[in-house]
Amino acid sequence: MAATFTSPSQLLPLELVDKCIGSRIHIIMKNDIEIVGTFWGFDDYVNMVLEDVSEFESTPEGRRVTRIDKILLNGNNITMLVPGGEGPET
């Protein structure tokens, strides 16, 4: 089996996610809910643990914001990760 090497300028997706640990991250979910929190860890399935979380949900009455101390997100429901993102514009 031949070994493959990546050049120093290449960054694999999970390496980028790993570099975000300890910082704020903006997550867009499949159901159009947006989550912003401090990213503390993830596994091979990109299930994520976040603290100090704000959940933004669009409703017919307007945008609802829910504050959560700590959550575990299922990686199957994540559409996009925005490192350093502070959430949707109000």
Coordinates of C-alpha atoms in Angstrom, one line a residue:
M1 CA 0.0 0.0 0.0
A2 CA 1.5 3.3 -1.0
A3 CA 1.6 6.2 1.5
T4 CA 0.0 9.4 0.4
F5 CA 1.3 12.7 1.7
T6 CA -0.4 16.1 1.7
S7 CA 1.5 19.3 1.0
P8 CA 1.7 21.7 3.9
S9 CA -0.7 24.1 2.0
Q10 CA -3.5 21.5 2.0
L11 CA -5.9 21.3 4.9
L12 CA -8.4 18.5 5.2
P13 CA -11.9 19.2 6.4
L14 CA -11.6 17.5 9.8
E15 CA -8.3 19.3 10.3
L16 CA -10.0 22.6 9.9
V17 CA -12.8 21.6 12.3
D18 CA -10.1 20.5 14.8
K19 CA -8.4 24.0 14.6
C20 CA -11.7 25.6 15.6
I21 CA -11.9 23.9 19.1
G22 CA -12.1 26.5 21.8
S23 CA -13.4 29.2 19.5
R24 CA -16.9 30.5 18.5
I25 CA -18.6 28.8 15.6
H26 CA -21.8 29.4 13.6
I27 CA -23.6 26.3 12.5
I28 CA -26.5 26.1 10.0
M29 CA -28.7 23.1 10.4
K30 CA -30.8 21.2 7.8
N31 CA -34.0 22.5 9.3
D32 CA -32.9 26.2 8.9
I33 CA -32.1 26.5 12.6
E34 CA -28.8 28.4 13.2
I35 CA -26.7 27.8 16.2
V36 CA -23.8 29.9 17.6
G37 CA -21.6 28.7 20.4
T38 CA -18.2 27.9 21.8
F39 CA -17.0 24.7 20.1
W40 CA -15.5 22.1 22.6
G41 CA -15.2 18.9 20.7
F42 CA -16.4 16.5 17.9
D43 CA -16.1 12.9 16.8
D44 CA -15.6 11.1 13.5
Y45 CA -19.2 11.7 12.6
V46 CA -18.9 15.4 13.3
N47 CA -21.3 15.2 16.3
M48 CA -20.4 18.3 18.2
V49 CA -20.3 19.6 21.8
L50 CA -20.9 23.4 22.2
E51 CA -21.2 25.6 25.3
D52 CA -22.7 29.1 25.7
V53 CA -25.1 28.5 22.8
S54 CA -27.6 30.7 21.1
E55 CA -30.2 29.0 18.8
F56 CA -31.8 31.2 16.2
E57 CA -35.1 29.9 14.7
S58 CA -37.3 31.7 12.1
T59 CA -41.0 31.6 13.0
P60 CA -44.1 33.3 11.5
E61 CA -44.0 35.7 14.4
G62 CA -40.3 36.6 13.8
R63 CA -36.9 35.3 14.9
R64 CA -36.9 33.3 18.2
V65 CA -33.6 33.1 20.1
T66 CA -33.1 30.4 22.7
R67 CA -30.1 30.4 25.1
I68 CA -28.6 27.0 26.1
D69 CA -25.7 26.3 28.4
K70 CA -24.4 23.1 26.7
I71 CA -25.6 20.9 23.8
L72 CA -24.6 17.9 21.7
L73 CA -25.4 18.3 18.0
N74 CA -25.9 15.3 15.8
G75 CA -23.6 15.7 12.8
N76 CA -26.2 14.3 10.4
N77 CA -28.2 17.5 10.7
I78 CA -25.4 20.0 10.1
T79 CA -25.4 21.7 6.7
M80 CA -22.6 24.3 7.2
L81 CA -20.0 25.4 9.7
V82 CA -18.7 29.0 9.8
P83 CA -15.6 29.2 12.0
G84 CA -15.6 32.5 14.0
G85 CA -19.1 33.3 12.9
E86 CA -21.3 35.3 15.3
G87 CA -24.6 34.2 13.9
P88 CA -27.3 35.5 11.7
E89 CA -27.7 39.3 11.2
T90 CA -30.6 40.7 13.2

